[in-house]
GROMACS .gro file of C-alpha atoms in nm:
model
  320
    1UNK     CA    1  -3.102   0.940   2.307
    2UNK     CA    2  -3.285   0.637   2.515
    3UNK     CA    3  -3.119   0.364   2.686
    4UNK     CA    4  -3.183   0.093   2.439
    5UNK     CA    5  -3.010   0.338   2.124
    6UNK     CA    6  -2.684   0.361   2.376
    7UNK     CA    7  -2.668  -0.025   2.443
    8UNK     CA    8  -2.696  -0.096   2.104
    9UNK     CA    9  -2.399   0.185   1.993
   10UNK     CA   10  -2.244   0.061   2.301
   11UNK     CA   11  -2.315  -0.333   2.087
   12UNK     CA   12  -2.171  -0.191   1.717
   13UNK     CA   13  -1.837  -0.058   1.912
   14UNK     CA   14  -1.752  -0.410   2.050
   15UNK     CA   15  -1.822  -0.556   1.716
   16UNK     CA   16  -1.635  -0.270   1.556
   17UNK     CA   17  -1.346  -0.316   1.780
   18UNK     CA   18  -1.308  -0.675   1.771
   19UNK     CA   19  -1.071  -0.664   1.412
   20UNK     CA   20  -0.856  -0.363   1.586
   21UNK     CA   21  -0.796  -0.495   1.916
   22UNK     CA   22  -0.690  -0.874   1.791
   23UNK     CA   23  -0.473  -0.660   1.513
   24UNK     CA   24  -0.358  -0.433   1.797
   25UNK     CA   25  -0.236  -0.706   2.007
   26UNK     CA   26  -0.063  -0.804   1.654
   27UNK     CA   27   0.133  -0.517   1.648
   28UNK     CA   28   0.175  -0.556   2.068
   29UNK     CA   29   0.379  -0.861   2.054
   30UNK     CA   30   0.581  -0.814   1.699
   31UNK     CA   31   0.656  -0.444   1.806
   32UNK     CA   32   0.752  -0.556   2.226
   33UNK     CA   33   1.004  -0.804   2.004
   34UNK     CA   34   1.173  -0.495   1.869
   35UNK     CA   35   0.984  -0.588   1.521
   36UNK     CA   36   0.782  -0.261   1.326
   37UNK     CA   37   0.473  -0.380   1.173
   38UNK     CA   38   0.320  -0.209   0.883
   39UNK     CA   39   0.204  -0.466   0.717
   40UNK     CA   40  -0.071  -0.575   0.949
   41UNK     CA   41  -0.327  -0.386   0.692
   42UNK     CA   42  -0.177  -0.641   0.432
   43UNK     CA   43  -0.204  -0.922   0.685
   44UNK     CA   44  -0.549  -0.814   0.752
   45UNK     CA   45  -0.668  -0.769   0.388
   46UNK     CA   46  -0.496  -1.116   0.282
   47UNK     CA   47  -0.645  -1.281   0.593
   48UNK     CA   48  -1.032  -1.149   0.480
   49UNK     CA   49  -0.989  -1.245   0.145
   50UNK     CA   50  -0.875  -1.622   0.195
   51UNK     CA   51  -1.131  -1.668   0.471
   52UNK     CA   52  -1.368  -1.517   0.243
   53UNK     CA   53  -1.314  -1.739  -0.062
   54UNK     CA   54  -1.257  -2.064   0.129
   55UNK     CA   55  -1.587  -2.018   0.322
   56UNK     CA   56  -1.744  -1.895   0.039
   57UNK     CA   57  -1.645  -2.278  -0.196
   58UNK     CA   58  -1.659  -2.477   0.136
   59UNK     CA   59  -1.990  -2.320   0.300
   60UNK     CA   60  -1.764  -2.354   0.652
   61UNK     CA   61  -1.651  -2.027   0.824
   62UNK     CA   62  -1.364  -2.304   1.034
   63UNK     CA   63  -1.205  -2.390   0.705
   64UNK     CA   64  -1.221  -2.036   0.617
   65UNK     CA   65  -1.071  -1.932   0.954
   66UNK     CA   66  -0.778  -2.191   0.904
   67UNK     CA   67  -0.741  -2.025   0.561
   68UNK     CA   68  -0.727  -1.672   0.665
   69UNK     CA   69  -0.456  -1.784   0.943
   70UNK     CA   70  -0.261  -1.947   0.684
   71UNK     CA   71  -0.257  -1.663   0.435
   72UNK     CA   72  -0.160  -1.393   0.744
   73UNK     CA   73   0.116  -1.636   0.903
   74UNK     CA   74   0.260  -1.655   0.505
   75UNK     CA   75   0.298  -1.281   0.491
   76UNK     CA   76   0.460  -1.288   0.869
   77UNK     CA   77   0.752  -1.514   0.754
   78UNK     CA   78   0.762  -1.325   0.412
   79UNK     CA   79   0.833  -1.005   0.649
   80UNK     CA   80   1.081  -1.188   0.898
   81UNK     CA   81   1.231  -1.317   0.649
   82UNK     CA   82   1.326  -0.968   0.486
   83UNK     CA   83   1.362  -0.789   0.824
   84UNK     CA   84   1.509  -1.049   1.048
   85UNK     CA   85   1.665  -1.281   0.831
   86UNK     CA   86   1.831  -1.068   0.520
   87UNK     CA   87   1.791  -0.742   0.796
   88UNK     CA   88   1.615  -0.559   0.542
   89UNK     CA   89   1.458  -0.203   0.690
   90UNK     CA   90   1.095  -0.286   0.856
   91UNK     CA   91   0.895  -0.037   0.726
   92UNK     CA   92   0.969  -0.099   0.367
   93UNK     CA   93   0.948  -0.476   0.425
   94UNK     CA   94   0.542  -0.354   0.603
   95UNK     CA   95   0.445  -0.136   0.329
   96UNK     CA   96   0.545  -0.377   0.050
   97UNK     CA   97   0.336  -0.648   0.182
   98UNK     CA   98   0.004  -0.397   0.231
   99UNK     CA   99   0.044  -0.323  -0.171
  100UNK     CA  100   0.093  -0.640  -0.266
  101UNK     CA  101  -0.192  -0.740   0.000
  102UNK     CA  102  -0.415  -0.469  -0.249
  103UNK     CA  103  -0.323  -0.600  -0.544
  104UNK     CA  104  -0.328  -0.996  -0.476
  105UNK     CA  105  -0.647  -1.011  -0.375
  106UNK     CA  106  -0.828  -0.830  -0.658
  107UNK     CA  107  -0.637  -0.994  -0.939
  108UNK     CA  108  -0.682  -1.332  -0.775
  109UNK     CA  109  -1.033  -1.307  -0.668
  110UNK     CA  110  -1.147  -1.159  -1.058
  111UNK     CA  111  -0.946  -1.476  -1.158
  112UNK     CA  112  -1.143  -1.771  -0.892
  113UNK     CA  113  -1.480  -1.577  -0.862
  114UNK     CA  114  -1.552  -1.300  -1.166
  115UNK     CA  115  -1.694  -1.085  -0.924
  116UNK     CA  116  -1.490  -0.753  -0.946
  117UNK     CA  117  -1.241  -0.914  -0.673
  118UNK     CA  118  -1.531  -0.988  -0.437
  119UNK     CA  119  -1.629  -1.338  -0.327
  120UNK     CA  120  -1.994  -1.487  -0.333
  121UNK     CA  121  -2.185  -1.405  -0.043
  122UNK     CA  122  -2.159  -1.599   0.293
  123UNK     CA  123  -2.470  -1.742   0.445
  124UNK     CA  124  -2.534  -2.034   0.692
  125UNK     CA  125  -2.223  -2.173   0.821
  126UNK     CA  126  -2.003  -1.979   0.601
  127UNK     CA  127  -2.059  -1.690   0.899
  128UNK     CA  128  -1.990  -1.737   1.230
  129UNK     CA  129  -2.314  -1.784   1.424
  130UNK     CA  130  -2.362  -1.547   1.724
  131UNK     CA  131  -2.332  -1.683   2.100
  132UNK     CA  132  -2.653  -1.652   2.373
  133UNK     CA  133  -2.532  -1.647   2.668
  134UNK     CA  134  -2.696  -1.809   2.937
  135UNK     CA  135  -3.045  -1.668   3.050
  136UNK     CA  136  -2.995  -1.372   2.814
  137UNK     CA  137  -3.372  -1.437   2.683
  138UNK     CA  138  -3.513  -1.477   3.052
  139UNK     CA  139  -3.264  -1.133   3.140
  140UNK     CA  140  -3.393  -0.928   2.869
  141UNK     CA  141  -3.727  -0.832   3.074
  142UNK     CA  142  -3.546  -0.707   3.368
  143UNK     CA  143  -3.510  -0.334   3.356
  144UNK     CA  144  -3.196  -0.191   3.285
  145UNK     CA  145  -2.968  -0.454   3.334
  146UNK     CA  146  -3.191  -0.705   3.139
  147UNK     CA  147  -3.104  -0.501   2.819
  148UNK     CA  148  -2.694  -0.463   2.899
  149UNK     CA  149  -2.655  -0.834   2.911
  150UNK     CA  150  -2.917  -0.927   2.660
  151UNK     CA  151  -2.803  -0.691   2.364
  152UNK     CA  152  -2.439  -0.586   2.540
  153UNK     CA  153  -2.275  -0.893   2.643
  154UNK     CA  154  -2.444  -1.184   2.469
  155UNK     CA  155  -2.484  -1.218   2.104
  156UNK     CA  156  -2.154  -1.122   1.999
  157UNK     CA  157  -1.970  -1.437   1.770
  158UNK     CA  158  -1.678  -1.656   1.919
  159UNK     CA  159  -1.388  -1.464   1.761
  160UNK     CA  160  -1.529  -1.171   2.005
  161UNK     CA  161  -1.501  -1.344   2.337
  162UNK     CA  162  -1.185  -1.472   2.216
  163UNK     CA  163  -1.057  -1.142   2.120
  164UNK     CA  164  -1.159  -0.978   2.469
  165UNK     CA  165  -1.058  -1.333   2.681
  166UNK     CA  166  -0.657  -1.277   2.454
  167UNK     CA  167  -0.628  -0.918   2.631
  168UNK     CA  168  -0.585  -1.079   3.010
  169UNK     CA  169  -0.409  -1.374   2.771
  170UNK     CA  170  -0.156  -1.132   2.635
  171UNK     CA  171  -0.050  -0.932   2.961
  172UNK     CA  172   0.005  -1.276   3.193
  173UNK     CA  173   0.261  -1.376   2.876
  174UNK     CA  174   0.387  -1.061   2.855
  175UNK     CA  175   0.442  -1.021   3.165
  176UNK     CA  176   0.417  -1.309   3.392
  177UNK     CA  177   0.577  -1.594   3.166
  178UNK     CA  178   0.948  -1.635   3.128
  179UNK     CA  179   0.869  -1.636   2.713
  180UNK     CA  180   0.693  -1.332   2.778
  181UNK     CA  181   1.045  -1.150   2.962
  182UNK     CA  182   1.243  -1.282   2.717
  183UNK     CA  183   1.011  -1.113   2.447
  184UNK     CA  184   1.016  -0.784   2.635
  185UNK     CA  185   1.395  -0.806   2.646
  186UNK     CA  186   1.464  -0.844   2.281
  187UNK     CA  187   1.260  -0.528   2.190
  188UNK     CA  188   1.460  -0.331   2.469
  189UNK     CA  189   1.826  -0.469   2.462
  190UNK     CA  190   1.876  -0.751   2.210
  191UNK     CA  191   2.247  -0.792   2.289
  192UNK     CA  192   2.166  -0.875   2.614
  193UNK     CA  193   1.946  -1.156   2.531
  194UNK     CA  194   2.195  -1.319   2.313
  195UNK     CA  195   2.444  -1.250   2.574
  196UNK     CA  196   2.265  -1.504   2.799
  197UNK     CA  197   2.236  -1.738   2.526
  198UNK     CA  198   1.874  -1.690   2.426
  199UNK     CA  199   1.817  -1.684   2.045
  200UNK     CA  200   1.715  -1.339   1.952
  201UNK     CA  201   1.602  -1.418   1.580
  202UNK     CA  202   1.374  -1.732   1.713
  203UNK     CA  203   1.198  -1.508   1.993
  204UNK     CA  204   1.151  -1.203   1.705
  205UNK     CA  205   0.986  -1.492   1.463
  206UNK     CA  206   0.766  -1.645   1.767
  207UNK     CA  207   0.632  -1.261   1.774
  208UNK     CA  208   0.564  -1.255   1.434
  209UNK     CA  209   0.363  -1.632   1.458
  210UNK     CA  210   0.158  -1.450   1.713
  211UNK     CA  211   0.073  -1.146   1.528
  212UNK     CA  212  -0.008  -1.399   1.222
  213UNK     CA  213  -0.218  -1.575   1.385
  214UNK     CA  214  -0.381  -1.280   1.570
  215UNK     CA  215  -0.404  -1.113   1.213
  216UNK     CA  216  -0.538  -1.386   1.047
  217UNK     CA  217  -0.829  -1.398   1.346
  218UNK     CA  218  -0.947  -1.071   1.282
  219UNK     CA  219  -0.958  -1.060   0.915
  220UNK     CA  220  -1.188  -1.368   0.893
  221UNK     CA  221  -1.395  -1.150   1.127
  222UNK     CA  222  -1.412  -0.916   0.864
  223UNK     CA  223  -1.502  -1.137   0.590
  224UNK     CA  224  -1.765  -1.349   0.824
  225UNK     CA  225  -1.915  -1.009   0.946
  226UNK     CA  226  -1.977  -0.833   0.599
  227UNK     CA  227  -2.057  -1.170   0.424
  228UNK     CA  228  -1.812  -1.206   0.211
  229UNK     CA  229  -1.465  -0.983   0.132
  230UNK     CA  230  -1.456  -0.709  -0.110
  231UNK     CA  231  -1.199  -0.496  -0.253
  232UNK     CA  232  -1.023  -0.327   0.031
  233UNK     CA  233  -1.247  -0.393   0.307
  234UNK     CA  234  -0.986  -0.335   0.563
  235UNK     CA  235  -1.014   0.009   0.500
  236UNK     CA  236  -0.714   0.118   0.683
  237UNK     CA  237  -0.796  -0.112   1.041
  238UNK     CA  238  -0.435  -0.231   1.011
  239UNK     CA  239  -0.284   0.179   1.027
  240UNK     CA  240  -0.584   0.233   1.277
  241UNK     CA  241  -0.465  -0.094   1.512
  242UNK     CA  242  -0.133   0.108   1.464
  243UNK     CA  243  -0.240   0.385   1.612
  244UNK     CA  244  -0.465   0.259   1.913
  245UNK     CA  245  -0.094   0.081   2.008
  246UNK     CA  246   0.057   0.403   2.041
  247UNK     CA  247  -0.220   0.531   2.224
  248UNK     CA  248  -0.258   0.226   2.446
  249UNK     CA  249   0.172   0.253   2.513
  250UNK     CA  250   0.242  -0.054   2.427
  251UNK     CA  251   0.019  -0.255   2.684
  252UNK     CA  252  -0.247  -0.477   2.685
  253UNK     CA  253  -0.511  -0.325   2.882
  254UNK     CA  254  -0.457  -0.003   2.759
  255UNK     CA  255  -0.529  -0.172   2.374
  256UNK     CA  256  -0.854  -0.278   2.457
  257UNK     CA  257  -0.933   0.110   2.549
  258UNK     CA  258  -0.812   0.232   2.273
  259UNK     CA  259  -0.999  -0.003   2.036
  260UNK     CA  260  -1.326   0.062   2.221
  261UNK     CA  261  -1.267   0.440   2.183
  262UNK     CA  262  -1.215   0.358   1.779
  263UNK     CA  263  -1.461   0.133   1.802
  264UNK     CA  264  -1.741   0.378   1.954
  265UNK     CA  265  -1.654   0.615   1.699
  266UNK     CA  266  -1.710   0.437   1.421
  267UNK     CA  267  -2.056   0.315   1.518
  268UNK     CA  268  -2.170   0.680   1.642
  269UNK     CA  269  -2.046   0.756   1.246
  270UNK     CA  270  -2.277   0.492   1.095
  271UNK     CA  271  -2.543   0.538   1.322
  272UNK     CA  272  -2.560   0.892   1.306
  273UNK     CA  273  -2.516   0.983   0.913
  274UNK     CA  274  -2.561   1.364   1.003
  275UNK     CA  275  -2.574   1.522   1.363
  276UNK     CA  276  -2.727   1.889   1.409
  277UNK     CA  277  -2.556   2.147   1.629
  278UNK     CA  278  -2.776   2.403   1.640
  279UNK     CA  279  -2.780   2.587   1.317
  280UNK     CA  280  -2.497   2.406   1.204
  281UNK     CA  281  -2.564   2.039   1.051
  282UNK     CA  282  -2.216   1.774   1.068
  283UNK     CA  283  -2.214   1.620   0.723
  284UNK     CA  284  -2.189   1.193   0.750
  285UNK     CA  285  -1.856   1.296   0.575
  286UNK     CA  286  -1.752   1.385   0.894
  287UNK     CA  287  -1.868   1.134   1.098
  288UNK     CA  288  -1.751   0.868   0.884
  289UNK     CA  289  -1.427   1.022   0.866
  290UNK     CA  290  -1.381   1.044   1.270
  291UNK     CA  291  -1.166   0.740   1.344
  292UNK     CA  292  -0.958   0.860   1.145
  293UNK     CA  293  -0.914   1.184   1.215
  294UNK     CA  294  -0.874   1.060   1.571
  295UNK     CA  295  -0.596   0.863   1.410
  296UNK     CA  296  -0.386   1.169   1.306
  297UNK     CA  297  -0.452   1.353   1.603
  298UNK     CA  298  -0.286   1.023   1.804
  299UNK     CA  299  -0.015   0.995   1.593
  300UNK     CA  300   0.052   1.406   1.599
  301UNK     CA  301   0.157   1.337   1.970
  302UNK     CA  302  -0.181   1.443   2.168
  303UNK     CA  303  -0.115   1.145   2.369
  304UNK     CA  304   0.171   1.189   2.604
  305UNK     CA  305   0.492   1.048   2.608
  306UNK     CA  306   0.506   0.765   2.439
  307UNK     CA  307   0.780   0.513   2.435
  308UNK     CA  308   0.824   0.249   2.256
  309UNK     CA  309   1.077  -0.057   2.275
  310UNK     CA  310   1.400   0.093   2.230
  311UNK     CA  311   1.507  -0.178   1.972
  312UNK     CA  312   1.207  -0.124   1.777
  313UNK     CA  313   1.288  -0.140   1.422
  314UNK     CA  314   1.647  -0.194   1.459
  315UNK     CA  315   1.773  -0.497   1.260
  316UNK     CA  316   1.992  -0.710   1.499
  317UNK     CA  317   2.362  -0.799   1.385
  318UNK     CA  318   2.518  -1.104   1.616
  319UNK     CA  319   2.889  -1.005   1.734
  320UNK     CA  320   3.117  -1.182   1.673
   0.00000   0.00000   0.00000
């Protein structure tokens, strides 16, 4: 393996890890509110497909983006409404939006396009253009670094910088703002909060505008980086995003790791389709299969202790 092939598998993690870590940081601030989050797969599915089919009849990936916000933000008031609002249990509320997520957007998109549930193919400005840096053309001739910032760092589309620039963006709220303290506080002692006269509902729905929005950012990612949604193209990023947050402990920094580590895996799967190990040959079953199983090995507890908000996914009844 050369230099250039590890840059550019080094390139297809970032780009892989984009939708997870903006769907991570989703989860972040709804679960730091004392809010469980299952349905960020459905967020992310109904986010692709709007994005997808408003790009797709306006030939703009911004009206698509505004779309796919607007679709993921719907399905995080339809899940504070049930779980904050009427206190209905969180994970039920989660997987009920990822099925209706499944369906929706095959029945609708047969019904707009007659394409199976996929939407016409995104070209031109229906995709989101991708972003020289800079002197990355002059760079490229240098040795070894020329490469790194030519193929690494530049070249990558706006919702990537934007995804890597909201990590530093999340921890100073989370921890440096008063909003941010507040937030913290809810998912650890709610009764506190609303001793001091702080709204607890309001602060648990500003989490869930976040992780809409954050959502709703990644799946038009998906849609503008495959061209176009088709059935199920999340493929499990929201449960993934789930588990990087467990592995990353809740924090920011720790996220974008995690993500990176998902992301790298995935590319080395599509890169490498079949690896041999001596005599023995790794099907591309495997390898396609590896975020995943890196998933259940997280979630099995391989990761430490890991705490989370003790007011996670506990419905909060005002005293009276």
């Amino acid at each position: 393996m050369d230099y250039l092939t590890i840059i550019q598998i080094l390139d297809s993690s970032v780009r892989l890890a984009t939708p997870l870590l903006l769907t991570c940081l989703a989860g972040l601030f709804s679960e730091r509110a004392g809010v469980v989050d299952i349905g960020l797969e459905g967020k992310l599915l109904i986010a692709a497909f709007l994005s997808g089919a408003a790009a797709a009849v306006t030939g703009s990936i911004w009206i698509g983006l505004l779309a796919g916000v607007a679709g993921s933000l719907a399905f995080s008031m339809i899940h504070g409404l049930a779980s904050i609002t009427f206190k209905g249990d969180q994970l039920i509320s989660g997987v009920a939006l990822n099925f209706l997520a499944a369906g929706l957007t095959v029945v609708v998109g047969q019904s707009w396009f007659q394409l199976g549930g996929r939407t016409p193919s995104l070209s031109g400005d229906g995709r989101f253009a991708p972003w020289n840096l800079p002197f990355s053309d002059a760079m490229a001739k240098i040795p070894v670094i020329g490469p790194a910032y030519d193929e690494l760092i530049s070249g990558h589309t706006a919702l990537t910088y934007l995804a890597l620039l909201a990590v530093p963006l999340s921890w100073w709220v989370l921890y440096r703002s008063r909003f941010g303290l507040r937030l913290r506080a809810v998912g650890e002692n709610p009764s506190a909060v609303d001793t001091a006269g702080i709204s607890v509902v309001r602060l648990r729905y500003a989490a869930l505008v976040i992780a809409g929005v954050l959502c709703g950012l990644a799946g038009t990612y998906l849609a503008s980086l495959a061209a176009g949604f088709v059935k199920d193209m999340s493929a499990g990023r929201g449960y993934i995003a789930l588990a990087a947050l467990i592995f990353a402990k809740w924090r920011p920094w720790y996220a974008l790791w995690a993500t990176l580590l998902f992301g790298l895996l995935e590319a080395i799967g599509n890169r490498y389709q079949s690896i041999a190990l001596g005599d023995i040959v790794i099907p591309v079953q495997f390898m396609q299969a590896l975020p995943y199983i890196l998933t259940v090995i997280i979630l099995a507890g391989f990761v430490g202790k890991a705490i989370p908000p003790r007011a996670s996914g506990q419905s909060y009844v005002k005293e009276r």
